[in-house]
Amino acid sequence: MSSVMEKEGVSLEELKKKMAEFAKERDWDQFHSPRNLLLALVGEVGELSEIFQWKGEVPRGLPDWKDEEKQHLGEELSDVLLYLVRLSDICGVDLGKAALRKLELNAIKYPVKLCKGSSKKHTQFDGDKSNVNGDSAAAAVDQGHQQ
Ligand SMILES: Nc1ccn([C@H]2C[C@H](O)[C@@H](COP(=O)(O)OP(=O)(O)OP(=O)(O)O)O2)c(=O)n1
């Protein structure tokens, strides 16, 4: 166990394999259907939200939180991540690739020159709307990948 906890970095692929092993050893594949995993994920997002509930805004880095509170936060964040990784796997989606593609789409939808310092949604930008059309952004990203 200590070797796992001392590890510096972890990949989505590793988490995917560990979740698959975890489920297989327990004969839980039967329960890990897309819908069940989605509901479990949403439940864990609820548990994560409870940690922040009624606290008001909290400063970045959570400097005033006790170690136990931060550890609990790490556990709930992990539950969300693990169910998300498992849901993606069971749905046949390569989450790492999908996330990288989405980052590229986001960069096209939110060009620095239009949105720097603004939290507006891309549909609210003035100016060149051709830059912020989701379909054309997707086509541009996918064409780039084919070249
Ligand atoms: N059928 C299941 C049940 C659990 N888990 C794994 C994924 C989560 O990381 C964690 C969730 O376990 P619990 O449902 O016991 O939830 P918590 O860990 O949040 O515990 P509690 O609800 O008691 O706070 O266990 C899983 O993969 N498949």
Tab-separated table of C-alpha atoms and ligand atoms in Angstrom:
chain	number	residue	atom	x	y	z
A	1	MET	CA	0.000	0.000	0.000
A	2	SER	CA	2.761	2.462	0.889
A	3	SER	CA	4.315	2.097	-2.588
A	4	VAL	CA	1.024	3.242	-4.137
A	5	MET	CA	0.744	6.221	-1.773
A	6	GLU	CA	4.349	7.338	-2.259
A	7	LYS	CA	4.023	7.387	-6.052
A	8	GLU	CA	4.649	10.823	-7.575
A	9	GLY	CA	2.330	10.878	-10.567
A	10	VAL	CA	-0.588	8.828	-11.766
A	11	SER	CA	-2.168	8.446	-15.196
A	12	LEU	CA	-5.823	8.080	-16.117
A	13	GLU	CA	-4.836	4.780	-17.741
A	14	GLU	CA	-3.509	3.485	-14.418
A	15	LEU	CA	-6.653	4.534	-12.566
A	16	LYS	CA	-8.760	2.897	-15.277
A	17	LYS	CA	-6.876	-0.397	-14.883
A	18	LYS	CA	-7.073	-0.297	-11.082
A	19	MET	CA	-10.822	0.352	-11.131
A	20	ALA	CA	-11.292	-2.513	-13.611
A	21	GLU	CA	-9.272	-4.863	-11.351
A	22	PHE	CA	-11.156	-3.664	-8.261
A	23	ALA	CA	-14.514	-4.416	-9.885
A	24	LYS	CA	-13.419	-7.745	-11.379
A	25	GLU	CA	-12.029	-9.101	-8.083
A	26	ARG	CA	-15.384	-8.390	-6.418
A	27	ASP	CA	-17.547	-9.601	-9.315
A	28	TRP	CA	-18.911	-6.051	-9.541
A	29	ASP	CA	-18.841	-5.665	-13.306
A	30	GLN	CA	-22.507	-6.618	-13.168
A	31	PHE	CA	-23.231	-3.457	-11.142
A	32	HIS	CA	-20.938	-1.096	-13.063
A	33	SER	CA	-23.395	-0.247	-15.825
A	34	PRO	CA	-23.316	3.232	-17.396
A	35	ARG	CA	-26.456	4.381	-15.572
A	36	ASN	CA	-25.368	3.005	-12.174
A	37	LEU	CA	-21.956	4.590	-12.503
A	38	LEU	CA	-23.441	7.924	-13.519
A	39	LEU	CA	-25.740	7.897	-10.473
A	40	ALA	CA	-22.835	6.915	-8.225
A	41	LEU	CA	-20.791	9.774	-9.705
A	42	VAL	CA	-23.567	12.291	-9.089
A	43	GLY	CA	-23.936	10.985	-5.517
A	44	GLU	CA	-20.240	11.552	-4.892
A	45	VAL	CA	-20.457	15.072	-6.372
A	46	GLY	CA	-23.182	15.637	-3.762
A	47	GLU	CA	-20.879	14.404	-0.980
A	48	LEU	CA	-18.151	16.696	-2.301
A	49	SER	CA	-20.561	19.647	-2.310
A	50	GLU	CA	-21.563	18.918	1.292
A	51	ILE	CA	-18.006	19.655	2.391
A	52	PHE	CA	-18.339	23.225	1.111
A	53	GLN	CA	-21.987	23.651	1.987
A	54	TRP	CA	-22.787	26.681	4.193
A	55	LYS	CA	-19.133	27.654	4.524
A	56	GLY	CA	-19.421	30.674	2.224
A	57	GLU	CA	-16.475	31.444	-0.080
A	58	VAL	CA	-13.190	29.916	1.087
A	59	PRO	CA	-9.690	31.115	0.140
A	60	ARG	CA	-7.620	29.176	-2.396
A	61	GLY	CA	-5.413	26.522	-0.829
A	62	LEU	CA	-7.863	26.256	2.082
A	63	PRO	CA	-5.314	27.636	4.568
A	64	ASP	CA	-7.667	27.471	7.556
A	65	TRP	CA	-8.786	23.878	7.071
A	66	LYS	CA	-7.635	21.092	9.416
A	67	ASP	CA	-5.617	18.192	7.968
A	68	GLU	CA	-8.560	15.843	8.526
A	69	GLU	CA	-10.849	18.165	6.564
A	70	LYS	CA	-8.425	18.287	3.648
A	71	GLN	CA	-8.018	14.528	3.745
A	72	HIS	CA	-11.788	14.122	3.614
A	73	LEU	CA	-11.895	16.522	0.663
A	74	GLY	CA	-9.260	14.413	-1.100
A	75	GLU	CA	-11.370	11.299	-0.545
A	76	GLU	CA	-14.507	12.830	-2.056
A	77	LEU	CA	-12.578	14.314	-4.991
A	78	SER	CA	-11.109	10.860	-5.579
A	79	ASP	CA	-14.510	9.165	-5.527
A	80	VAL	CA	-15.676	11.595	-8.219
A	81	LEU	CA	-12.561	11.000	-10.310
A	82	LEU	CA	-12.677	7.223	-9.940
A	83	TYR	CA	-16.330	6.962	-10.944
A	84	LEU	CA	-15.720	9.344	-13.854
A	85	VAL	CA	-12.785	7.245	-15.068
A	86	ARG	CA	-14.801	4.043	-14.689
A	87	LEU	CA	-17.865	5.520	-16.433
A	88	SER	CA	-15.702	6.632	-19.371
A	89	ASP	CA	-14.118	3.189	-19.605
A	90	ILE	CA	-17.456	1.367	-19.490
A	91	CYS	CA	-18.822	3.728	-22.183
A	92	GLY	CA	-15.788	3.109	-24.396
A	93	VAL	CA	-14.583	6.720	-24.224
A	94	ASP	CA	-10.853	7.428	-23.988
A	95	LEU	CA	-11.123	10.116	-21.311
A	96	GLY	CA	-7.569	11.436	-21.665
A	97	LYS	CA	-7.911	11.880	-25.432
A	98	ALA	CA	-11.403	13.340	-25.095
A	99	ALA	CA	-10.198	15.844	-22.494
A	100	LEU	CA	-7.252	16.962	-24.645
A	101	ARG	CA	-9.576	17.437	-27.625
A	102	LYS	CA	-11.997	19.395	-25.408
A	103	LEU	CA	-9.176	21.666	-24.246
A	104	GLU	CA	-8.425	22.454	-27.897
A	105	LEU	CA	-12.102	23.182	-28.531
A	106	ASN	CA	-12.206	25.451	-25.488
A	107	ALA	CA	-9.187	27.382	-26.727
A	108	ILE	CA	-10.931	27.999	-30.063
A	109	LYS	CA	-14.203	28.983	-28.403
A	110	TYR	CA	-12.432	31.268	-25.954
A	111	PRO	CA	-9.668	33.045	-27.902
A	112	VAL	CA	-7.430	35.054	-25.567
A	113	LYS	CA	-8.005	38.227	-27.558
A	114	LEU	CA	-11.771	38.058	-26.946
A	115	CYS	CA	-12.024	36.765	-23.421
A	116	LYS	CA	-8.948	37.822	-21.450
A	117	GLY	CA	-10.065	39.011	-18.011
A	118	SER	CA	-13.735	38.279	-18.757
A	119	SER	CA	-15.857	35.447	-17.386
A	120	LYS	CA	-18.548	35.844	-20.066
A	121	LYS	CA	-19.894	32.750	-21.827
A	122	HIS	CA	-18.611	32.498	-25.424
A	123	THR	CA	-22.113	33.187	-26.756
A	124	GLN	CA	-21.977	36.640	-25.143
A	125	PHE	CA	-18.831	37.880	-26.866
A	126	ASP	CA	-19.092	40.827	-29.249
A	127	GLY	CA	-17.080	40.699	-32.420
A	128	ASP	CA	-16.170	37.793	-34.685
A	129	LYS	CA	-18.774	35.118	-33.914
A	130	SER	CA	-17.241	32.707	-36.462
A	131	ASN	CA	-14.507	32.035	-33.912
A	132	VAL	CA	-16.889	30.801	-31.288
A	133	ASN	CA	-19.171	28.408	-33.165
A	134	GLY	CA	-18.924	25.004	-31.514
A	135	ASP	CA	-19.355	22.975	-34.730
A	136	SER	CA	-16.752	24.872	-36.700
A	137	ALA	CA	-14.356	24.633	-33.730
A	138	ALA	CA	-14.825	20.854	-33.612
A	139	ALA	CA	-14.256	20.539	-37.355
A	140	ALA	CA	-11.067	22.609	-37.095
A	141	VAL	CA	-9.708	20.497	-34.237
A	142	ASP	CA	-10.586	17.180	-35.895
A	143	GLN	CA	-9.116	18.277	-39.241
A	144	GLY	CA	-5.934	19.254	-37.444
A	145	HIS	CA	-5.696	15.769	-35.947
A	146	GLN	CA	-6.123	14.099	-39.344
A	147	GLN	CA	-3.226	16.005	-40.937
B	1	LIG	N1	-20.301	-0.613	-6.338
B	1	LIG	C1	-19.218	0.123	-6.001
B	1	LIG	C2	-19.094	0.658	-4.722
B	1	LIG	C3	-17.974	1.394	-4.418
B	1	LIG	N2	-16.996	1.593	-5.339
B	1	LIG	C4	-15.803	2.375	-5.047
B	1	LIG	C5	-15.668	3.629	-5.892
B	1	LIG	C6	-15.641	4.773	-4.919
B	1	LIG	O1	-14.312	5.317	-4.874
B	1	LIG	C7	-15.983	4.187	-3.563
B	1	LIG	C8	-17.364	4.545	-3.113
B	1	LIG	O2	-17.657	3.819	-1.946
B	1	LIG	P1	-18.952	4.133	-1.061
B	1	LIG	O3	-20.180	3.939	-1.894
B	1	LIG	O4	-18.836	3.338	0.183
B	1	LIG	O5	-18.891	5.696	-0.791
B	1	LIG	P2	-17.912	6.524	0.163
B	1	LIG	O6	-16.527	5.970	0.065
B	1	LIG	O7	-18.142	7.950	-0.204
B	1	LIG	O8	-18.421	6.191	1.614
B	1	LIG	P3	-19.626	6.890	2.423
B	1	LIG	O9	-20.788	6.967	1.464
B	1	LIG	O10	-19.855	5.942	3.567
B	1	LIG	O11	-19.135	8.232	2.809
B	1	LIG	O12	-15.842	2.778	-3.700
B	1	LIG	C9	-17.149	1.031	-6.595
B	1	LIG	O13	-16.267	1.172	-7.434
B	1	LIG	N3	-18.269	0.322	-6.902
